[in-house]
Coordinates of C-alpha atoms in Angstrom, one line a residue:
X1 CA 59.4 3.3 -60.8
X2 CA 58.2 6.2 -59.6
X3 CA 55.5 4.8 -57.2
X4 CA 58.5 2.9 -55.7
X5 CA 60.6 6.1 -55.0
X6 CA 57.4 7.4 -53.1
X7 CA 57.1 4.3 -50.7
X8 CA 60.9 4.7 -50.0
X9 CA 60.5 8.1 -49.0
X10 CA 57.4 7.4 -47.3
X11 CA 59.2 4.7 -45.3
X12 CA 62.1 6.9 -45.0
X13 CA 59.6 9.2 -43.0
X14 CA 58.1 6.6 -41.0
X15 CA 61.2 5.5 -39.8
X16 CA 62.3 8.9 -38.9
X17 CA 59.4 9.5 -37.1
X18 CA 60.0 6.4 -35.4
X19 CA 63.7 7.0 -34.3
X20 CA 62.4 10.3 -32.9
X21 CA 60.0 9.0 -30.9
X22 CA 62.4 6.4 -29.3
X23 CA 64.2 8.9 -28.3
X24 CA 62.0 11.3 -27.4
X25 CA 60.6 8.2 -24.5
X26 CA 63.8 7.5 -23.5
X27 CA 64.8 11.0 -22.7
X28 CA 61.5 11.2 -21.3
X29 CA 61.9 8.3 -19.1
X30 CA 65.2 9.5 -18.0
X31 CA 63.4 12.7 -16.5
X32 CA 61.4 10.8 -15.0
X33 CA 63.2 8.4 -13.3
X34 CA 65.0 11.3 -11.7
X35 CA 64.2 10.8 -8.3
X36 CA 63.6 14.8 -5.8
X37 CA 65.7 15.3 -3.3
X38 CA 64.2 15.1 0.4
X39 CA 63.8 12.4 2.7
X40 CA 62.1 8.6 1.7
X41 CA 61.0 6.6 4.4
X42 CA 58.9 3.1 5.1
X43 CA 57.3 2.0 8.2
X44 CA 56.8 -1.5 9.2
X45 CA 54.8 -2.9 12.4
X46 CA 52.4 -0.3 12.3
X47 CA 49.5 -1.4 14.5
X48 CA 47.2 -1.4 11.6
X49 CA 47.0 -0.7 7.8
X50 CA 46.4 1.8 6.3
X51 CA 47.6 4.4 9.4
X52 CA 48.8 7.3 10.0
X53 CA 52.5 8.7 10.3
X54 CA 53.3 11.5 12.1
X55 CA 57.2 12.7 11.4
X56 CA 59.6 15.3 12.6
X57 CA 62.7 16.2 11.0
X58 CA 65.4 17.8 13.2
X59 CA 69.1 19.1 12.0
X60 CA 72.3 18.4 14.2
X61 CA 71.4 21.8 16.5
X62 CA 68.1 20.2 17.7
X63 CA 66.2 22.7 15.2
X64 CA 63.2 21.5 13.6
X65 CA 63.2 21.2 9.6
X66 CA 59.8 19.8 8.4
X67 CA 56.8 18.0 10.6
X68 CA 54.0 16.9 9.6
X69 CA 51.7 13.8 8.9
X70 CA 51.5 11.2 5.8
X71 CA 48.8 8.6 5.7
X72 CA 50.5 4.9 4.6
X73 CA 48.4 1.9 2.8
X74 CA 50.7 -1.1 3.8
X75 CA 54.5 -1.4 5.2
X76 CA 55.5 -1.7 1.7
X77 CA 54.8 2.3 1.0
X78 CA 57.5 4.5 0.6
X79 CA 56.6 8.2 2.1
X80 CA 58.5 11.2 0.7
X81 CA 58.9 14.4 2.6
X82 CA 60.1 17.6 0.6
X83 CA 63.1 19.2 2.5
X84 CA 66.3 20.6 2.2
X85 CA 68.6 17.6 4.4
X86 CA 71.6 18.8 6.4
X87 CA 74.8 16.5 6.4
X88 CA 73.5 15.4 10.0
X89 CA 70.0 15.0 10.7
X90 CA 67.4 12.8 12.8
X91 CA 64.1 11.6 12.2
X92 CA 61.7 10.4 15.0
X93 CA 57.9 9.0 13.5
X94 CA 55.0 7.8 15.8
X95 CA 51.7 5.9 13.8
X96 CA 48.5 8.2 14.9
X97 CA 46.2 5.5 14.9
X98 CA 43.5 7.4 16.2
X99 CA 44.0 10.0 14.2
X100 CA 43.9 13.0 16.7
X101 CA 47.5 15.0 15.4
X102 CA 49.6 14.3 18.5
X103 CA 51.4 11.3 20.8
X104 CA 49.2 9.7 23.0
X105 CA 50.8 9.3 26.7
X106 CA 50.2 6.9 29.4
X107 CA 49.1 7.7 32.8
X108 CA 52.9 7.9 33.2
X109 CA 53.7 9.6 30.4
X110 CA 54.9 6.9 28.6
X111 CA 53.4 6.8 24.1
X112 CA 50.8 4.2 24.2
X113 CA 51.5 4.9 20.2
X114 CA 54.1 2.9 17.9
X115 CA 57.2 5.1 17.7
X116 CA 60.6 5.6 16.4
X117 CA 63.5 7.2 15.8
X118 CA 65.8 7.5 13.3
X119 CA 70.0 5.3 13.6
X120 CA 67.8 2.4 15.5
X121 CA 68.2 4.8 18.3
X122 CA 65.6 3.9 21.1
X123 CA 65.6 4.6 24.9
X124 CA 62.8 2.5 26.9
X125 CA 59.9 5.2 28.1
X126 CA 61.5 8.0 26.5
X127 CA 63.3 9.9 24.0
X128 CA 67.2 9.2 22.9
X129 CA 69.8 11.8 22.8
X130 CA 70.2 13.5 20.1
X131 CA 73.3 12.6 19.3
X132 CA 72.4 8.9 19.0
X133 CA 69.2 9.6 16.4
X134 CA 71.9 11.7 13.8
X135 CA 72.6 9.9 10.5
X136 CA 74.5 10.9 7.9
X137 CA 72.9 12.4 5.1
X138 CA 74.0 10.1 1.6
X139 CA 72.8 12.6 -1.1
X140 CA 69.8 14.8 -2.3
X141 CA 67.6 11.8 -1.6
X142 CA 68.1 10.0 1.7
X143 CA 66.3 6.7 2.5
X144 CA 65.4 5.1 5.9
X145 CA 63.6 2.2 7.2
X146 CA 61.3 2.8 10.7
X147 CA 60.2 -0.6 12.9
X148 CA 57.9 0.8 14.8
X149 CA 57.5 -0.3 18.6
X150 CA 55.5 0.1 21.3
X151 CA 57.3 0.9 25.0
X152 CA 56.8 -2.9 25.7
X153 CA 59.2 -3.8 23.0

């Protein structure tokens, strides 16, 4: 009898430790699910993969929030920038295929790069008003979607 009173209590403990540990993983997982605020974006019809993307974040004033580069593996990659989003903001992204940190022009100034820019705004051989580029932020995590084109598109 008394052997049996030990294996209850030992299973008593097991299963404690058990329960705890379920719920231990699922608070864990809830953490980490949790996604940080900031921009997400993906970029499709990229020239080649893996590229380059060059972004630049600009508020509703024209002012410049984050820039910078991210390097993508297929069309299927989310990119994540870190930054503080206004209620109105634009994006504009070109693929640096060559690699060398800025848009490369035409002999008529045209991008000879894939660009684009954020509320499917696009002007043919240049940039879109402001305006037409703002979106509206929809939380502390904001996702787009970038086809990029060429100036013959």
């Amino acid at each position: 009898q008394t052997a049996h009173f030990w294996l209850k209590k030992g299973w008593r403990a097991i299963m404690k430790t058990k329960k705890f540990l379920l719920i231990f993983a699922c608070w864990a997982s809830t953490l980490a699910a949790q996604e940080k605020p900031g921009l997400y974006f993906t970029c499709a019809e990229a020239e080649q993969y893996p590229t380059r993307i060059a972004y630049e974040i600009r508020d509703a004033n024209d002012k410049r929030l984050a820039v910078g580069f991210e390097d993508l593996r297929s069309p299927n990659d989310t990119l994540h920038v870190d930054v503080q989003l206004p209620e109105r903001f634009m994006v504009q992204v070109y693929e640096d295929a060559n690699r060398n940190d800025k848009l490369d022009r035409g002999l008529f100034t045209q991008p000879i790069e894939r660009y684009d820019f954020s509320n499917e705004a696009w002007v043919f051989l240049g940039k879109p008003d402001l305006e037409d580029a703002l979106v509206q932020r929809q939380g502390p995590a904001h996702y787009l979607h970038f086809q990029l084109k060429d100036v013959l598109d």
